[in-house]
Tab-separated table of C-alpha atoms in Angstrom:
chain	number	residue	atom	x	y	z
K	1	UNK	CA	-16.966	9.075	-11.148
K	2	UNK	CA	-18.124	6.201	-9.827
K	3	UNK	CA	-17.108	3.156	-7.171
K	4	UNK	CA	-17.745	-0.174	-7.111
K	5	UNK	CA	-17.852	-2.209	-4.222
K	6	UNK	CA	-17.077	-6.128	-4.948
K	7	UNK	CA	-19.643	-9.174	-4.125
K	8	UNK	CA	-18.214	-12.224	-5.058
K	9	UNK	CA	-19.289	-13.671	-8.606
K	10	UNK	CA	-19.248	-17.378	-10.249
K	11	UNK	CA	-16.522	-18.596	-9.465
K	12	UNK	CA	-13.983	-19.440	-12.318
K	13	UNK	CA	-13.264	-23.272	-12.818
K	14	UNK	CA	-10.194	-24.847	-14.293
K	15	UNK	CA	-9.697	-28.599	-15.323
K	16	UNK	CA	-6.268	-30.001	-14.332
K	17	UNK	CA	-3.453	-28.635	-16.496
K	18	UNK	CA	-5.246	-25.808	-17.846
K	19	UNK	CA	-5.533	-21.946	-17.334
K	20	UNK	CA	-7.840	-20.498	-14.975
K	21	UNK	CA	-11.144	-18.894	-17.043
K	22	UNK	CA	-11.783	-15.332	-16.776
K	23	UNK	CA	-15.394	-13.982	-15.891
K	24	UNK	CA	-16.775	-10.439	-15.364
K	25	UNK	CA	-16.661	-8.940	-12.161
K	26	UNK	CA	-20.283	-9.015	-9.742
K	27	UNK	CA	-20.355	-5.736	-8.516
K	28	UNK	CA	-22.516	-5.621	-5.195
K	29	UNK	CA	-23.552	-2.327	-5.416
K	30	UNK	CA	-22.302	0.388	-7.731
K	31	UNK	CA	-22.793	4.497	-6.554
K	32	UNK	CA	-21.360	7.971	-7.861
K	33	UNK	CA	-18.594	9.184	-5.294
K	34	UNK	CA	-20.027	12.929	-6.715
K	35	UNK	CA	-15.894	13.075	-7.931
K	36	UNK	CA	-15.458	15.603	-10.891
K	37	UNK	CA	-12.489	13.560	-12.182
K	38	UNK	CA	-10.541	9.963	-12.288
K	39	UNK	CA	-10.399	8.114	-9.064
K	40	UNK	CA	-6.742	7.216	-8.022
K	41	UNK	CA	-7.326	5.417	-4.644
K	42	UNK	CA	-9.861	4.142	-2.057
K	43	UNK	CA	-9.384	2.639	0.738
K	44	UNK	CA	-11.557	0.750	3.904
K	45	UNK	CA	-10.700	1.795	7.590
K	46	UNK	CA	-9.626	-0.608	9.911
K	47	UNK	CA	-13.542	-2.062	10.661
K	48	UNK	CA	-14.395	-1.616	7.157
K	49	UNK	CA	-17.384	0.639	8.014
K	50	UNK	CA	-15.890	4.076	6.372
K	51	UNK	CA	-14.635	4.264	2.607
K	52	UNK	CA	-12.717	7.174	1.602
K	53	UNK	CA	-12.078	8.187	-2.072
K	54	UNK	CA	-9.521	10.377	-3.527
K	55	UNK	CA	-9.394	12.385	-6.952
K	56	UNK	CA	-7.717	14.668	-9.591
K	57	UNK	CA	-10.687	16.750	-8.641
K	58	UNK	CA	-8.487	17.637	-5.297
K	59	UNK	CA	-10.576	16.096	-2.968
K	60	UNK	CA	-11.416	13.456	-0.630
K	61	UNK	CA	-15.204	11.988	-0.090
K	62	UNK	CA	-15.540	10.070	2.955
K	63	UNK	CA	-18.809	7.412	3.208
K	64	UNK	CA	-20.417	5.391	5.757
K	65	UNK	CA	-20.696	1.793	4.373
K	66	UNK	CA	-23.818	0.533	5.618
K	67	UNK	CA	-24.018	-3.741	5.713
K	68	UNK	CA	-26.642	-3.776	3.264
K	69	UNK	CA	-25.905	-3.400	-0.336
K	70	UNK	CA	-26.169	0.284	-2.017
K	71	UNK	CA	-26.214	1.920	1.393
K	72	UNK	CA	-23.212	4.149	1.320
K	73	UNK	CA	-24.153	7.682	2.663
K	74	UNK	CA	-21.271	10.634	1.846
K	75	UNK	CA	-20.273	11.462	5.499
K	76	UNK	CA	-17.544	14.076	4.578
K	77	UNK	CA	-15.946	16.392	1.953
K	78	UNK	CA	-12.808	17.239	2.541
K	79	UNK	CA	-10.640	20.126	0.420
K	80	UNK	CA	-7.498	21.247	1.056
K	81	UNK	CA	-5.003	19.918	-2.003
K	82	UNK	CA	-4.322	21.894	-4.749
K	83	UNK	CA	-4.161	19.270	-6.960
K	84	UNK	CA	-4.842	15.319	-7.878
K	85	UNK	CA	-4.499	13.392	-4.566
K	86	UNK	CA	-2.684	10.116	-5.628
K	87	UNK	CA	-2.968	8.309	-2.581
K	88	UNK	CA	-5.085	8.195	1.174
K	89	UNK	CA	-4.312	5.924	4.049
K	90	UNK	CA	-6.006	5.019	7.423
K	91	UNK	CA	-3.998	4.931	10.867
K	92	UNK	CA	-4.916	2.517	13.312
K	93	UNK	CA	-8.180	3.138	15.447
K	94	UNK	CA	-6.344	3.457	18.294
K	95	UNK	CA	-5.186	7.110	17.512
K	96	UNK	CA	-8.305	8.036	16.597
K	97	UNK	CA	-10.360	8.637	13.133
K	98	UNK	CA	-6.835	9.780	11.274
K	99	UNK	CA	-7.051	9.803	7.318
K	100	UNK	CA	-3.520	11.139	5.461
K	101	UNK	CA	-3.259	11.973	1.650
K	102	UNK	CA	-0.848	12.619	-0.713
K	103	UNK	CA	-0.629	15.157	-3.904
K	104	UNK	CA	0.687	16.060	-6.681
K	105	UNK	CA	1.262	19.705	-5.205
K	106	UNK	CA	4.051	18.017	-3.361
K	107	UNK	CA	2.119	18.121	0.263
K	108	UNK	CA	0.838	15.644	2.687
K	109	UNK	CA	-2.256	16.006	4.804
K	110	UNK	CA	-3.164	14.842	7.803
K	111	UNK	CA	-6.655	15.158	8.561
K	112	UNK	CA	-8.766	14.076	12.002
K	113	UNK	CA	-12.396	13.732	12.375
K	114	UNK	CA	-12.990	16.224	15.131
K	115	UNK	CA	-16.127	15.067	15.702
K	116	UNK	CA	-16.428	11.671	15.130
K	117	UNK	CA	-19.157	9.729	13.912
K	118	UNK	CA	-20.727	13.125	12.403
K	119	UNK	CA	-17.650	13.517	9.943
K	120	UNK	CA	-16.444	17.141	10.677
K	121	UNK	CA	-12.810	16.582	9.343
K	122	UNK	CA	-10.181	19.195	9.678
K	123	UNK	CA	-6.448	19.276	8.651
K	124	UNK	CA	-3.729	17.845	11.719
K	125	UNK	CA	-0.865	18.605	10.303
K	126	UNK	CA	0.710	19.266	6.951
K	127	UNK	CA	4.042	18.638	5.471
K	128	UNK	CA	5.531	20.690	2.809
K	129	UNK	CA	9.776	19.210	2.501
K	130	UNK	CA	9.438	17.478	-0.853
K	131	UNK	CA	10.199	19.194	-3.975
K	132	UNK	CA	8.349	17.493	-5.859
K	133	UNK	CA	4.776	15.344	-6.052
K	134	UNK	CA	4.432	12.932	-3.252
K	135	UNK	CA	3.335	10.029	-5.021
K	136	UNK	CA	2.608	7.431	-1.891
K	137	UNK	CA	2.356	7.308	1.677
K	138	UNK	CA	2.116	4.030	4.087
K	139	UNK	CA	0.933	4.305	7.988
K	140	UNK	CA	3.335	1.967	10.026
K	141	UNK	CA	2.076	-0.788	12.444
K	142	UNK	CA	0.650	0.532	14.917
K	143	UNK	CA	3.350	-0.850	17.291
K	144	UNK	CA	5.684	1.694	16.043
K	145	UNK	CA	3.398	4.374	17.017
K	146	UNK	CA	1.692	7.088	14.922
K	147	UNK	CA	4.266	6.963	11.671
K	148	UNK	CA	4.033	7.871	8.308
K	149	UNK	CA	6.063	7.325	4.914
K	150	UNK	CA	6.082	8.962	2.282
K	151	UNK	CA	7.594	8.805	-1.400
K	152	UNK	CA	8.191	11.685	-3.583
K	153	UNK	CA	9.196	12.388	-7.141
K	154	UNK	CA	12.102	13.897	-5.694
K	155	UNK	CA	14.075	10.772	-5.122
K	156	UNK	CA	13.422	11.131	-1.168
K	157	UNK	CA	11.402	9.221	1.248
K	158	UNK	CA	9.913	11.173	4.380
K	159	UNK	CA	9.320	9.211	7.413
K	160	UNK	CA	6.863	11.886	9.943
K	161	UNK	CA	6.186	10.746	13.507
K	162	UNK	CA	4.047	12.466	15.684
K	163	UNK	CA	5.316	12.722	19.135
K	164	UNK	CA	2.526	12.377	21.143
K	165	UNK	CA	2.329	16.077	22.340
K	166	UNK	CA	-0.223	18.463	20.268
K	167	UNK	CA	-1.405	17.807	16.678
K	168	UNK	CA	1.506	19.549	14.913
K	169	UNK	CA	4.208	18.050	17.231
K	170	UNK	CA	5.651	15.787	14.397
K	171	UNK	CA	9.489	14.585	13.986
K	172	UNK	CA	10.244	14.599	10.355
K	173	UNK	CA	13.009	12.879	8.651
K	174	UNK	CA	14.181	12.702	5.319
K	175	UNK	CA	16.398	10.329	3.481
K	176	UNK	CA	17.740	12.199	0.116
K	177	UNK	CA	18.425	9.900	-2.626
K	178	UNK	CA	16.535	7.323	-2.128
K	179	UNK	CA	16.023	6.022	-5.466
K	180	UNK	CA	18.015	7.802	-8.675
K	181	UNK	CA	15.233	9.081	-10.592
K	182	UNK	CA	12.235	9.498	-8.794
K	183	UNK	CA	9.681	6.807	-5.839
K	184	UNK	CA	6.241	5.761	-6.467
K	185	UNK	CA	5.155	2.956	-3.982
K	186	UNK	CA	5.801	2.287	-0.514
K	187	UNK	CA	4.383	0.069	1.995
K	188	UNK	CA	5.296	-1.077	5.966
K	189	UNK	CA	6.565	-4.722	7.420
K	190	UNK	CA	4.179	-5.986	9.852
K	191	UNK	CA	5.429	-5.366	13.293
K	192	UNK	CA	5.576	-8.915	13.961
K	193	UNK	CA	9.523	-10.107	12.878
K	194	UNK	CA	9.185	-13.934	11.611
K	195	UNK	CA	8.627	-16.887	13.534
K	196	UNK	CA	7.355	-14.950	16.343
K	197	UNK	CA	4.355	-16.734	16.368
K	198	UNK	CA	6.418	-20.004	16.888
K	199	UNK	CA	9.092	-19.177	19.239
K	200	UNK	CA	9.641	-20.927	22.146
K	201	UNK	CA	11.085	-17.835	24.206
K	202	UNK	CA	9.440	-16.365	27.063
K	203	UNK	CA	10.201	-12.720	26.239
K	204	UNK	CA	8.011	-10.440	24.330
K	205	UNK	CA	8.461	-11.307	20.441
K	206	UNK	CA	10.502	-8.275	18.812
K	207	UNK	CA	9.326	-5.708	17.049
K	208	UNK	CA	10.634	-5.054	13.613
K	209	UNK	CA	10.709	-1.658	11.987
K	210	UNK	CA	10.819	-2.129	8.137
K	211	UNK	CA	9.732	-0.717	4.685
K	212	UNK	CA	9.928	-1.149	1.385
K	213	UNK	CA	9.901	1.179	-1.974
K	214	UNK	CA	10.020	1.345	-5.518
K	215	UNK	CA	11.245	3.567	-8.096
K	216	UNK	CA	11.312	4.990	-11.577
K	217	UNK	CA	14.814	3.635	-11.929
K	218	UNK	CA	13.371	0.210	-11.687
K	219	UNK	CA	14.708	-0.544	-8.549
K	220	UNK	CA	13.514	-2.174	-5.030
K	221	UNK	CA	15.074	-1.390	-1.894
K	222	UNK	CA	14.257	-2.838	1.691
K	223	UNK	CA	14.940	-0.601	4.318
K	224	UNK	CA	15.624	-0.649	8.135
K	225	UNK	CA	14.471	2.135	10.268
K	226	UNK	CA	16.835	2.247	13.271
K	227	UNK	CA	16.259	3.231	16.736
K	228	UNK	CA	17.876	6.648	15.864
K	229	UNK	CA	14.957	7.496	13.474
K	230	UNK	CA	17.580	7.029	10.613
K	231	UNK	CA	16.832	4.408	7.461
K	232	UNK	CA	19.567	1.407	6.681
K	233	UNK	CA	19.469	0.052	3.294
K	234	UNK	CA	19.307	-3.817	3.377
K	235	UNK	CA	22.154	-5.057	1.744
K	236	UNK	CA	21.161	-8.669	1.388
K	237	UNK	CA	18.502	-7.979	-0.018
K	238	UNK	CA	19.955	-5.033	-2.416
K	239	UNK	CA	22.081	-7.747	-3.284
K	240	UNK	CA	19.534	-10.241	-4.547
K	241	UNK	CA	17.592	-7.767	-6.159
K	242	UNK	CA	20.350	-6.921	-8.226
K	243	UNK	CA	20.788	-10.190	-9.588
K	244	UNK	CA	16.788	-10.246	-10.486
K	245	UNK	CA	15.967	-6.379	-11.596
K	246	UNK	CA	13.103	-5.381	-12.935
K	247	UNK	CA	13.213	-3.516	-16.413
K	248	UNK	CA	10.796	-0.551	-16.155
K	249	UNK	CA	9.440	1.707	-13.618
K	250	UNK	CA	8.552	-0.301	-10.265
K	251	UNK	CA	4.577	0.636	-10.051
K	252	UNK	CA	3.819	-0.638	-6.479
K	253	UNK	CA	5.023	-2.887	-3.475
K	254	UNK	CA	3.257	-5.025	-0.822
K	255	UNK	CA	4.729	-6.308	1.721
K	256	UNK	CA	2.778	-9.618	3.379
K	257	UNK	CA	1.076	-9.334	6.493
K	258	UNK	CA	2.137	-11.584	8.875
K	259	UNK	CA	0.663	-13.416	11.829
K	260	UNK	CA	4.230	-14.624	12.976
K	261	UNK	CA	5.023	-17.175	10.562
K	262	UNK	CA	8.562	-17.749	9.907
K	263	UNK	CA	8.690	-15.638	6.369
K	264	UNK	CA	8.730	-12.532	4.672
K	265	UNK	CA	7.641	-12.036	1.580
K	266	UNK	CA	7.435	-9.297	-0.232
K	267	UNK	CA	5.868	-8.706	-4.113
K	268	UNK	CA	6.578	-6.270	-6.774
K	269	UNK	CA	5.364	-4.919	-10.280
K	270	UNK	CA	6.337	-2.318	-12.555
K	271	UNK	CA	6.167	-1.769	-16.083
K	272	UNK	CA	7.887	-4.771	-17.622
K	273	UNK	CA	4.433	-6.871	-17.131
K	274	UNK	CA	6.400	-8.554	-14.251
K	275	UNK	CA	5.740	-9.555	-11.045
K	276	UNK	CA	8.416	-10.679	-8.672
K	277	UNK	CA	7.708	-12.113	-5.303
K	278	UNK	CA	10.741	-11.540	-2.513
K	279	UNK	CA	10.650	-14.453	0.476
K	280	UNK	CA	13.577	-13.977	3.840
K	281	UNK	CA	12.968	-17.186	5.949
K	282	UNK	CA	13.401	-16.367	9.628
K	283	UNK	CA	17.373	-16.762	10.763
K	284	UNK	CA	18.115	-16.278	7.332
K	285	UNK	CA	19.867	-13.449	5.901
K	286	UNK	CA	19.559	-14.314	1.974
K	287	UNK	CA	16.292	-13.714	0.175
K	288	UNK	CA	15.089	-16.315	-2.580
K	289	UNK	CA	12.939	-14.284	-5.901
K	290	UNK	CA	10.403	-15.574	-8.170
K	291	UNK	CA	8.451	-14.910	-10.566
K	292	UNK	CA	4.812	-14.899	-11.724
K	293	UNK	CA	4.351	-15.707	-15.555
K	294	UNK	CA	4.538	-13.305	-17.455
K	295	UNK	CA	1.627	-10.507	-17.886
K	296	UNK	CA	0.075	-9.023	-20.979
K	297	UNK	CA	-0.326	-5.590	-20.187
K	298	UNK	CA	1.580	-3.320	-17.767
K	299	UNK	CA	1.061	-4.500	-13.936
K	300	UNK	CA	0.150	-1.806	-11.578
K	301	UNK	CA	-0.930	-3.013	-8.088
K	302	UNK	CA	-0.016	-5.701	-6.362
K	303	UNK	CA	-1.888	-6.462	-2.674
K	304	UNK	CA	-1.732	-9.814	-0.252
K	305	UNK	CA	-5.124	-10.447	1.739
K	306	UNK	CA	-5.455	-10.328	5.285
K	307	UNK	CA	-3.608	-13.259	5.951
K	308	UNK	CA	-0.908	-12.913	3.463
K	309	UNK	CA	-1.408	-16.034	1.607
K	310	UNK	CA	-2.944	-14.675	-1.457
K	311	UNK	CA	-1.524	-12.177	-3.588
K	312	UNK	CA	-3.922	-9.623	-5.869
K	313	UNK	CA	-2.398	-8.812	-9.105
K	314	UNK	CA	-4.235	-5.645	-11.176
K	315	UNK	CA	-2.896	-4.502	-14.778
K	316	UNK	CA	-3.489	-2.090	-17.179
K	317	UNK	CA	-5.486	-4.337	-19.422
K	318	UNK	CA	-8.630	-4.441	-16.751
K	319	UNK	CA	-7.554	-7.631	-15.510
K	320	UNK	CA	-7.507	-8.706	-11.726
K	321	UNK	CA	-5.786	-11.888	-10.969
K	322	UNK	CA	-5.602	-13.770	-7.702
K	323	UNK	CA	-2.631	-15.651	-6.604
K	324	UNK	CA	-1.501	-18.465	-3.789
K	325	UNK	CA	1.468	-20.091	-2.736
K	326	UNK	CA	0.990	-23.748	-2.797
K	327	UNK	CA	2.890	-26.386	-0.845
K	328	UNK	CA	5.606	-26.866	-3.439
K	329	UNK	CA	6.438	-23.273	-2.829
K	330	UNK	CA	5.216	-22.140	-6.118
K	331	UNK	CA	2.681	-19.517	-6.953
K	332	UNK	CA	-0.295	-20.414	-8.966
K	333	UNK	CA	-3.623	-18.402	-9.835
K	334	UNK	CA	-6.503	-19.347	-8.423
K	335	UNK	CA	-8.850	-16.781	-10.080
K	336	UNK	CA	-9.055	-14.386	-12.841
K	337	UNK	CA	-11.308	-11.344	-13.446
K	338	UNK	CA	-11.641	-9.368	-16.003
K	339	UNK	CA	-13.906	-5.795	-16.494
K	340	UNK	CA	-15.474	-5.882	-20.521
């Protein structure tokens, strides 16, 4: 198996009132991740120097990313699944060099680098309450401290906090029912609530403590984690959604990052070939939905850079397209690529 890791190619061009053009992907360097099987995720730490890989070969590969193309060394093998690893995820720096993964044999891993930079990686703790394959998992700001979710086939979502004491000192809670027939995506609000970036008032800005999931019953649900450690449903926005449901299995969520702007917005895909994008205005209780046109193939991924302004749209056709709100408010694509 092999990973690509994108340089920017020719740009597309576009003359007014027509569609974007399509090009090929420029790879900037291409190398084998030594996987046995398909590649399900990879994902960049925090100062994009480490990649990590996961597999249905069970395992995770860990490389240093040099800054000069085709210099990725494999730092670290790490085995401990016994079976395909759907998803990995990075905490924040600040806890350390903390990787967690997800499986199909219904655990999730936490693993540590025990002796950072060499890459000696051994398991932190391990959690073994679903019944069924844990299909996603989504660190929380780090704000909220060290705080993991995680999505199951089993209808329930798992939110595990470690409480600061040894490495297996984790509070784990479980919210049954979640979605009717089974969850597959799951991602974080950023800790910053809206408008904090613009308020006036001298007090710290608050803190908000939000997620959001998808299911096989073709639903999206908002939730609010409370102070108790419990999850609220949002019933705005379970009420909006309702009015604007998607048709298939919901593949993935993203929820914006935000540098205190006063919106949240939230997008979502699943197999319809739709892609809805959720926006809460700050004071607001109501959410407002729209929707991209519509997609060819089935839409799996959905991702909003950095800065939350542009919106990443993969589907099952090899297609990548790349989306921004303009100042009218509506969406538009900006750039297409497509793997021949």
């Amino acid at each position: 198996a092999q990973a690509a890791l994108g340089g920017r190619g020719k740009k597309a061009s576009r003359a007014k009132g027509q569609q974007m053009v399509s090009h090929r992907p420029q790879a900037a360097s291409t190398f084998d991740t030594q996987h046995e099987d398909m590649i399900h995720d990879l994902q960049l730490d925090y100062y994009g120097k480490r990649l990590a890989t996961c597999s249905s070969d069970a395992t995770i590969k860990v490389f240093e990313v040099g800054p000069e193309n085709g210099n990725q060394t494999l730092s670290a093998s790490i085995v401990g699944h016994e079976g395909p690893i759907w998803q990995i995820a990075w905490a924040h720096p600040k806890f350390g060099a903390i990787l967690a993964s997800c499986s199909y044999d219904r655990r999730v891993c936490v693993w540590k680098d025990v002796s950072a930079p060499s890459g000696q990686w051994s398991k932190m703790y391990e959690y073994m309450g679903h019944q069924s394959s844990v299909n996603a998992i989504s660190f929380a700001p780090h704000e909220l401290g060290l705080k993991l979710a995680c999505v199951s086939n089993d209808c329930c979502i798992s939110i595990l906090t470690w409480r600061g004491g040894g490495d297996m000192d984790w509070d784990e809670r479980t919210v049954p029912n979640a979605h009717q027939i089974g969850c597959n995506a799951v991602c974080w609000a950023p800790a910053a609530a809206p408008a904090a970036a613009t308020s006036q008032a001298e007090a710290a800005p608050p803190v908000q403590a939000r997620l959001v999931t998808g299911g096989s019953d073709g639903a999206v649900k908002v939730w609010k984690l409370e102070e108790s450690g419990d999850l609220e449903l949002d019933a705005e926005f379970d009420a909006t959604y309702r009015s604007s449901p998607h048709s298939g299995w919901v593949r993935d969520v993203a929820w914006a990052p935000s540098i205190g702007l006063p919106t949240q917005t939230i997008a979502s895909c699943a197999e319809d070939k739709v892609v809805q994008i959720w926006s809460q205005a700050a004071g607001r209780t109501g959410w407002t939905v729209k929707r991209l046109p519509p997609f060819e193939a089935v839409v799996w991924r959905v991702s909003f850079s950095v800065a939350g302004n542009v919106l990443a749209v993969s589907a099952a056709d090899g297609k990548v397209t790349l989306w921004k709100e303009g100042l009218d408010g509506e969406w538009g694509m900006i750039e297409s690529v497509c793997e021949q």
